[in-house]
Structures are given as structure tokens and as C-alpha cells.
Amino acid sequence: MLVLVPLVFELFFFGTLNELAVRAEKEAAVSERARSIDKLTNRLIKEIYGAITTIRLSDVARTGVVPYDRAAHVDNAAKTIAELRQVCRDNPKQVAAVDSVGRAIQSANATIDELITAVKSDDQPRIMVLSARINGYKKAMLPTELVDMAEEARQVEERSPLLQASLREQVRNYLALGVAFSIFLSVILSIFVTRSITRRLAKVQENSMRLLTRRTLLAPLPGHDEIAQLDSVFHSVATELARSAKRERALVENARDIICSIDAQGRFEEVSAASEAVLGYDPDELVGRYFMETVAPDDIEKTRLALDRCKMDSQTKPFETRIQRKNGSVVDVLFSALWSESEQRLFCVVHDMSERKRVERLRQEVVAMVTHDLRSPLNTVILSLELLGEGDAGELNSFGIDLVMRAERAGQHMMTLVNDLLDLDKIESGAMALELADVTANELFEACAQTIGSQARAKQVSIVCEPHNVVVHGDRFRLLQILINLCANAIKFSPSNSQIKITALQGSESILITVKDQGPGIPVHKQAAIFERFQQLQSADAAKDGGSGLGLAICKALVELHGGKIWVESEEGNGSTFLFSIPVATNKLA
């Protein structure tokens, strides 16, 4: 409506002005036509009189010569008649009158020629007849219609300025009326906008502020216009936000971890309901309380430094600390915090680690038990079996010797498994320390070949080591352990009369060591899993030779402990190549 009302008015206003302009143009055309008719009529009358009345018959009779150029007046009269006929072409009556004048002029001109001939011959009777006829043509050459046409043209010409002035006055009046109505319409529309649209927009703005401050919105605006639709969107957003907030509250209230916020002064602002189950505090008891008051005294300084790091770094790692319960007991927690600079507060998640710590302590107890209560008896059993096999307790028959050897292999296998488990536990707990030193690749290759030489010969597999003087910076014993595990694994899966090739490649920052066999290869979908614990390929040789399934897992852990990485490249049926990288020493041996 705001667009339609002014548009209708403008169309009407411009239509009226256009009508007045058309009328003014028509009136100007009529005035111009009347002016032309008046001008041409006067010219025609002048030429007619000039052609007829300027001839003196006495001069013609005396000299026998016509002293006046009558033909020029006749030609001018013919031209004037043609112009007049063109101007009057839209009025048949006026065209007929003009044509009759033209015919009369032609007839009169011919009669004059005859009269001149009669005068020259002094034919008095003929002169009298022709003179009378010419007098009759004078009336035909100036008919009443021509006189009326000239008079009418003069009247139109006199009336046209008044009509044009009237039209100009009407245009001015319409313009004044249009301007006044436009001002009036603008005022009305302004009042309408102020009282209607502005009021509706104010409600939308109020709803936006209420939405921002999470207050209840005003009632929806009626109608289907854009403002009502915008307000409807605000209500839809408010509804969805309310649902989302409800879901978030449900998640927070039912979460097992404590979710809280801490202000810049270190006081709790909001605390989830999980605080009662984890710490024994009702959330209202913690709000307003300083967080550090709940931290175990021995961990206060460590926790304060960790929180300071959270405020300085937007991506901080979770840290462990201990918090005192309401009953005075201490609970181990994993604390994750994110600092919001705009809101000047920490958003935190506190995870109860009591069960995890209990499991870790249990694992440590099991490891300690394995270390002290299992390794010693196993060593005794293995030593006793070796003595029996050597005949220290008397000679054994072949069956007895076979039983002793089987028992000895089983004991060694169990001891290997125990040692592997202890090594993995040390690595994961961070208790394994590396004795870093410079060692050449040749030294590692030779030690590895000597260690597993008997195992390779028994399988009829040859170990080929490419000499390389590059120096590796790492723990010699652990690097040798990696190589031995990889080569032993390769021997287990290699066919008889095959070879295992050990090489080293020099890089700018690391040395790449490879162990390549000619075994059955590893399927692509199993290549990533073989470095996990207790993962073995299904193979008759593997089942026969045995294995703990921890060798590759230990290799991976030791390589990563050195800051390198390990992987396998294999195609089923074409052997496997195990590769691992270790940082290069700063100096090389000659």
C-alpha cells in the first residue's frame, strides 16, 4: 500500500499533465495553421489583383504592348494556391474553395489573353463581351468561402494566445496541486510509518534484545508482511534456542564430569550437578567459592601454574591434579580448561580419575608381582631344566631329553613374554630411560646377525647386511632390540633358502633402516594392525615357532621413544619391507 498509493497518484498526475500538453500542442498546431491560412490568403488576393487590375487597356491599344509581367503574378498565384491547398488538406470544403479559385484564375488569365488580342485589333464588340466576362471572374476568384476562411483564420489566430495562456495556467495549477498533494501524502505516510511501521519495528527490536538477554519475547506481530515474518523468525529462533538450552542443561546436569565456569578472580560462577557425586558438594555450595580452596594443599602451586598457562594459551593440554572432597578425602581429577578473553572466565571440565588411578595402581602391583614373584621362579625353572638337559642329575633317555627341551622352550617363551610386558609398561609409564650415544649402523647390523644367526641357520635363511658407516644417535641396546625383533619376525615368516636384507639409507635429518624379507607378504588391510599388541598373522610357521604378539608393538614404542617412526611396505605374495627412521648423529665416524 505504501508503494501503491503514491504510484496511483503519480500516474493520475502525469496523465493529467500529459493531456494538457497534448491539448497545448494541438492548439499550437491550430494556431500555426490559421496563421499560415491567413498569410497565404492575403498573398493570393494580392497576386490576383496584381494579375488582373494592373493591365491598362488604353496603353495596350496605343502601343500594342502589355507593359506588365502578368505571367509572374499568375505563377505566384498558382504556387500560393498549391501551398494553401496543402495547409487545408484536412478540410475538404476549404480545399474545394481553393481549387475553384485556381480554376477561376486560369479562366480569367485565358480571357485576358483574348481581351488583349481584341484590344490590339480594336474589336469593340468583342472587347465589351470579354470585359464583362472578366468582371464575372473577379467574383469567382474571390469567393465568399475564401473570405470566410481568411476571417476564420484571423479569429483563430486572435483566440489562440488566450487558449494557450489558459492551458499554461491550468498546468501551473495542476503542478501546484500535485506538489501540495505530494506534501500532504508524504506527511500522511510519515505519520503512518511513525505510528505503524516504526512501532512494529520497535517491537522487533525489543524482541531482539529480549532474545539476547534470554527473556520472554513479546507476543508475535499480526499479519503476513515482512516485519511480521521477521518477528516470526525471532520467535522461531527463541524457541529453538530454548530447546537447545534445555538439551544442554540436560547434558550438563546428567554428565558424570563436573562442568563449571570460573571467573577472573578464581571463583566458581556456575557448577553442574555432578559436583555432588564427585566432591560431595551441592552446586550452590561451590558458587562464589574460590577454586583453589578445593585443591589439595600439595597440588595448589602446580594447579595455579597450569591455570595461568590456560589463560595465556588458547590451546592448552589437560592436566592432572587432586581436589578435596567435602568429607576431607582427596580425589584425583583430570582438569580441562579454556579461557575466554571476551567473557573473562575459564570454562572447565573436571573428570574423576579415581578409578583410572586405581587401575594404574593395580597394574603397577601386577607388574611388580610379575617382576618379583614370576621372573625369579621362571629363572629357577629354566636353570633346572638346563641342568637336567646337561645330565647333572643323571643321564636321561631320548624321551626325557625331548621333554626337558620342550619345557625349556616353554619357559624361555614365558620369560620373553614377561620381559616384553615389562618393557611396554616401562615405555607407557615413562619409566624407561634411553642411554643415548653415537653408534654406527654396521655395529648394529653385525650384533643383530650374531644374535639371530643360529635361528636363521635353523630355518636355512641367510642374513645379508649392507655395510654403512652412518652414525645413529640413540640407545644401542634398544636399537639392537628393534633390529632383532624385526629380523626374528622376518625369519619366522621366510621360506627356506631365502634371504633377509638389512640396509641403511642416509637422510638429511634421519637415517632410514630397512629389513626386507621374501616371505608371503602382508595384506593391506592388516598392515596398520600388526603394530598393535597381540596381533599376529595366521601362519603355520608362526604357530609352530610361537610368539607373544608383542614384538612389533615394542618396536613401534621404542622407535617413537627415539623420536622416529616405523611402518611396513608389503604386497601380498612378494615379501615385506619393515622401515624405521632414527635421528642422525651430528658427527660421522670415519
PDB file of N, CA, C and O in Angstrom, residues 326-358:
ATOM      1  N   LYS A 326      34.207 -32.995  50.200  1.00  0.00           N
ATOM      2  CA  LYS A 326      33.624 -32.322  51.364  1.00  0.00           C
ATOM      3  C   LYS A 326      33.973 -33.045  52.657  1.00  0.00           C
ATOM      4  O   LYS A 326      34.130 -32.416  53.710  1.00  0.00           O
ATOM      5  N   ASN A 327      34.113 -34.389  52.583  1.00  0.00           N
ATOM      6  CA  ASN A 327      34.438 -35.168  53.782  1.00  0.00           C
ATOM      7  C   ASN A 327      35.926 -35.180  54.084  1.00  0.00           C
ATOM      8  O   ASN A 327      36.383 -35.872  55.005  1.00  0.00           O
ATOM      9  N   GLY A 328      36.742 -34.467  53.287  1.00  0.00           N
ATOM     10  CA  GLY A 328      38.172 -34.364  53.545  1.00  0.00           C
ATOM     11  C   GLY A 328      39.031 -35.297  52.732  1.00  0.00           C
ATOM     12  O   GLY A 328      40.255 -35.120  52.679  1.00  0.00           O
ATOM     13  N   SER A 329      38.447 -36.302  52.081  1.00  0.00           N
ATOM     14  CA  SER A 329      39.232 -37.215  51.254  1.00  0.00           C
ATOM     15  C   SER A 329      39.648 -36.509  49.960  1.00  0.00           C
ATOM     16  O   SER A 329      39.088 -35.473  49.601  1.00  0.00           O
ATOM     17  N   VAL A 330      40.617 -37.095  49.305  1.00  0.00           N
ATOM     18  CA  VAL A 330      41.183 -36.494  48.104  1.00  0.00           C
ATOM     19  C   VAL A 330      40.822 -37.351  46.896  1.00  0.00           C
ATOM     20  O   VAL A 330      40.866 -38.584  46.960  1.00  0.00           O
ATOM     21  N   VAL A 331      40.428 -36.684  45.787  1.00  0.00           N
ATOM     22  CA  VAL A 331      40.088 -37.378  44.552  1.00  0.00           C
ATOM     23  C   VAL A 331      41.010 -36.887  43.437  1.00  0.00           C
ATOM     24  O   VAL A 331      41.282 -35.691  43.326  1.00  0.00           O
ATOM     25  N   ASP A 332      41.550 -37.829  42.659  1.00  0.00           N
ATOM     26  CA  ASP A 332      42.370 -37.487  41.502  1.00  0.00           C
ATOM     27  C   ASP A 332      41.459 -37.085  40.348  1.00  0.00           C
ATOM     28  O   ASP A 332      40.513 -37.814  40.018  1.00  0.00           O
ATOM     29  N   VAL A 333      41.756 -35.946  39.703  1.00  0.00           N
ATOM     30  CA  VAL A 333      40.920 -35.460  38.611  1.00  0.00           C
ATOM     31  C   VAL A 333      41.797 -35.051  37.437  1.00  0.00           C
ATOM     32  O   VAL A 333      42.970 -34.702  37.616  1.00  0.00           O
ATOM     33  N   LEU A 334      41.198 -35.114  36.227  1.00  0.00           N
ATOM     34  CA  LEU A 334      41.807 -34.582  35.018  1.00  0.00           C
ATOM     35  C   LEU A 334      41.099 -33.277  34.702  1.00  0.00           C
ATOM     36  O   LEU A 334      39.887 -33.261  34.460  1.00  0.00           O
ATOM     37  N   PHE A 335      41.844 -32.185  34.694  1.00  0.00           N
ATOM     38  CA  PHE A 335      41.275 -30.845  34.599  1.00  0.00           C
ATOM     39  C   PHE A 335      41.504 -30.303  33.194  1.00  0.00           C
ATOM     40  O   PHE A 335      42.640 -30.190  32.731  1.00  0.00           O
ATOM     41  N   SER A 336      40.411 -29.976  32.492  1.00  0.00           N
ATOM     42  CA  SER A 336      40.493 -29.351  31.170  1.00  0.00           C
ATOM     43  C   SER A 336      39.864 -27.962  31.270  1.00  0.00           C
ATOM     44  O   SER A 336      38.741 -27.832  31.782  1.00  0.00           O
ATOM     45  N   ALA A 337      40.562 -26.937  30.771  1.00  0.00           N
ATOM     46  CA  ALA A 337      40.072 -25.558  30.915  1.00  0.00           C
ATOM     47  C   ALA A 337      40.310 -24.778  29.631  1.00  0.00           C
ATOM     48  O   ALA A 337      41.295 -25.003  28.922  1.00  0.00           O
ATOM     49  N   LEU A 338      39.394 -23.880  29.339  1.00  0.00           N
ATOM     50  CA  LEU A 338      39.502 -22.989  28.179  1.00  0.00           C
ATOM     51  C   LEU A 338      39.186 -21.570  28.641  1.00  0.00           C
ATOM     52  O   LEU A 338      38.122 -21.316  29.214  1.00  0.00           O
ATOM     53  N   TRP A 339      40.117 -20.654  28.375  1.00  0.00           N
ATOM     54  CA  TRP A 339      39.964 -19.258  28.800  1.00  0.00           C
ATOM     55  C   TRP A 339      39.272 -18.451  27.710  1.00  0.00           C
ATOM     56  O   TRP A 339      39.653 -18.498  26.547  1.00  0.00           O
ATOM     57  N   SER A 340      38.213 -17.732  28.076  1.00  0.00           N
ATOM     58  CA  SER A 340      37.508 -16.852  27.153  1.00  0.00           C
ATOM     59  C   SER A 340      37.905 -15.412  27.461  1.00  0.00           C
ATOM     60  O   SER A 340      37.559 -14.880  28.535  1.00  0.00           O
ATOM     61  N   GLU A 341      38.620 -14.798  26.529  1.00  0.00           N
ATOM     62  CA  GLU A 341      39.092 -13.432  26.741  1.00  0.00           C
ATOM     63  C   GLU A 341      37.934 -12.451  26.758  1.00  0.00           C
ATOM     64  O   GLU A 341      37.943 -11.476  27.522  1.00  0.00           O
ATOM     65  N   SER A 342      36.922 -12.686  25.916  1.00  0.00           N
ATOM     66  CA  SER A 342      35.788 -11.767  25.836  1.00  0.00           C
ATOM     67  C   SER A 342      34.943 -11.799  27.111  1.00  0.00           C
ATOM     68  O   SER A 342      34.448 -10.772  27.560  1.00  0.00           O
ATOM     69  N   GLU A 343      34.778 -12.995  27.693  1.00  0.00           N
ATOM     70  CA  GLU A 343      33.945 -13.123  28.885  1.00  0.00           C
ATOM     71  C   GLU A 343      34.751 -13.125  30.176  1.00  0.00           C
ATOM     72  O   GLU A 343      34.178 -13.128  31.271  1.00  0.00           O
ATOM     73  N   GLN A 344      36.087 -13.155  30.039  1.00  0.00           N
ATOM     74  CA  GLN A 344      36.975 -13.119  31.203  1.00  0.00           C
ATOM     75  C   GLN A 344      36.627 -14.217  32.223  1.00  0.00           C
ATOM     76  O   GLN A 344      36.438 -13.971  33.409  1.00  0.00           O
ATOM     77  N   ARG A 345      36.599 -15.442  31.714  1.00  0.00           N
ATOM     78  CA  ARG A 345      36.310 -16.574  32.598  1.00  0.00           C
ATOM     79  C   ARG A 345      36.868 -17.860  31.996  1.00  0.00           C
ATOM     80  O   ARG A 345      37.134 -17.929  30.794  1.00  0.00           O
ATOM     81  N   LEU A 346      37.063 -18.830  32.865  1.00  0.00           N
ATOM     82  CA  LEU A 346      37.502 -20.153  32.462  1.00  0.00           C
ATOM     83  C   LEU A 346      36.303 -21.090  32.388  1.00  0.00           C
ATOM     84  O   LEU A 346      35.476 -21.114  33.297  1.00  0.00           O
ATOM     85  N   PHE A 347      36.207 -21.843  31.286  1.00  0.00           N
ATOM     86  CA  PHE A 347      35.193 -22.887  31.173  1.00  0.00           C
ATOM     87  C   PHE A 347      35.905 -24.226  31.348  1.00  0.00           C
ATOM     88  O   PHE A 347      36.822 -24.552  30.581  1.00  0.00           O
ATOM     89  N   CYS A 348      35.492 -24.975  32.335  1.00  0.00           N
ATOM     90  CA  CYS A 348      36.259 -26.129  32.778  1.00  0.00           C
ATOM     91  C   CYS A 348      35.415 -27.402  32.781  1.00  0.00           C
ATOM     92  O   CYS A 348      34.197 -27.366  32.983  1.00  0.00           O
ATOM     93  N   VAL A 349      36.116 -28.525  32.577  1.00  0.00           N
ATOM     94  CA  VAL A 349      35.543 -29.863  32.734  1.00  0.00           C
ATOM     95  C   VAL A 349      36.473 -30.628  33.673  1.00  0.00           C
ATOM     96  O   VAL A 349      37.676 -30.731  33.412  1.00  0.00           O
ATOM     97  N   VAL A 350      35.910 -31.148  34.768  1.00  0.00           N
ATOM     98  CA  VAL A 350      36.690 -31.863  35.782  1.00  0.00           C
ATOM     99  C   VAL A 350      36.269 -33.329  35.735  1.00  0.00           C
ATOM    100  O   VAL A 350      35.121 -33.664  36.040  1.00  0.00           O
ATOM    101  N   HIS A 351      37.206 -34.194  35.323  1.00  0.00           N
ATOM    102  CA  HIS A 351      36.914 -35.623  35.168  1.00  0.00           C
ATOM    103  C   HIS A 351      37.497 -36.400  36.339  1.00  0.00           C
ATOM    104  O   HIS A 351      38.689 -36.263  36.668  1.00  0.00           O
ATOM    105  N   ASP A 352      36.672 -37.214  36.964  1.00  0.00           N
ATOM    106  CA  ASP A 352      37.101 -38.041  38.092  1.00  0.00           C
ATOM    107  C   ASP A 352      37.995 -39.172  37.580  1.00  0.00           C
ATOM    108  O   ASP A 352      37.563 -40.021  36.790  1.00  0.00           O
ATOM    109  N   MET A 353      39.258 -39.183  38.036  1.00  0.00           N
ATOM    110  CA  MET A 353      40.209 -40.207  37.599  1.00  0.00           C
ATOM    111  C   MET A 353      40.476 -41.248  38.669  1.00  0.00           C
ATOM    112  O   MET A 353      41.440 -42.016  38.590  1.00  0.00           O
ATOM    113  N   SER A 354      39.647 -41.298  39.688  1.00  0.00           N
ATOM    114  CA  SER A 354      39.896 -42.216  40.801  1.00  0.00           C
ATOM    115  C   SER A 354      39.974 -43.658  40.329  1.00  0.00           C
ATOM    116  O   SER A 354      40.890 -44.415  40.717  1.00  0.00           O
ATOM    117  N   GLU A 355      39.023 -44.057  39.486  1.00  0.00           N
ATOM    118  CA  GLU A 355      39.009 -45.435  39.005  1.00  0.00           C
ATOM    119  C   GLU A 355      40.212 -45.721  38.116  1.00  0.00           C
ATOM    120  O   GLU A 355      40.813 -46.800  38.202  1.00  0.00           O
ATOM    121  N   ARG A 356      40.559 -44.772  37.277  1.00  0.00           N
ATOM    122  CA  ARG A 356      41.727 -44.966  36.420  1.00  0.00           C
ATOM    123  C   ARG A 356      42.999 -45.074  37.237  1.00  0.00           C
ATOM    124  O   ARG A 356      43.848 -45.939  36.971  1.00  0.00           O
ATOM    125  N   LYS A 357      43.121 -44.214  38.244  1.00  0.00           N
ATOM    126  CA  LYS A 357      44.297 -44.294  39.105  1.00  0.00           C
ATOM    127  C   LYS A 357      44.336 -45.624  39.845  1.00  0.00           C
ATOM    128  O   LYS A 357      45.402 -46.219  40.049  1.00  0.00           O
ATOM    129  N   ARG A 358      43.137 -46.093  40.243  1.00  0.00           N
ATOM    130  CA  ARG A 358      43.096 -47.388  40.945  1.00  0.00           C
ATOM    131  C   ARG A 358      43.562 -48.512  40.023  1.00  0.00           C
ATOM    132  O   ARG A 358      44.321 -49.397  40.429  1.00  0.00           O
TER     133      ARG A 358
END
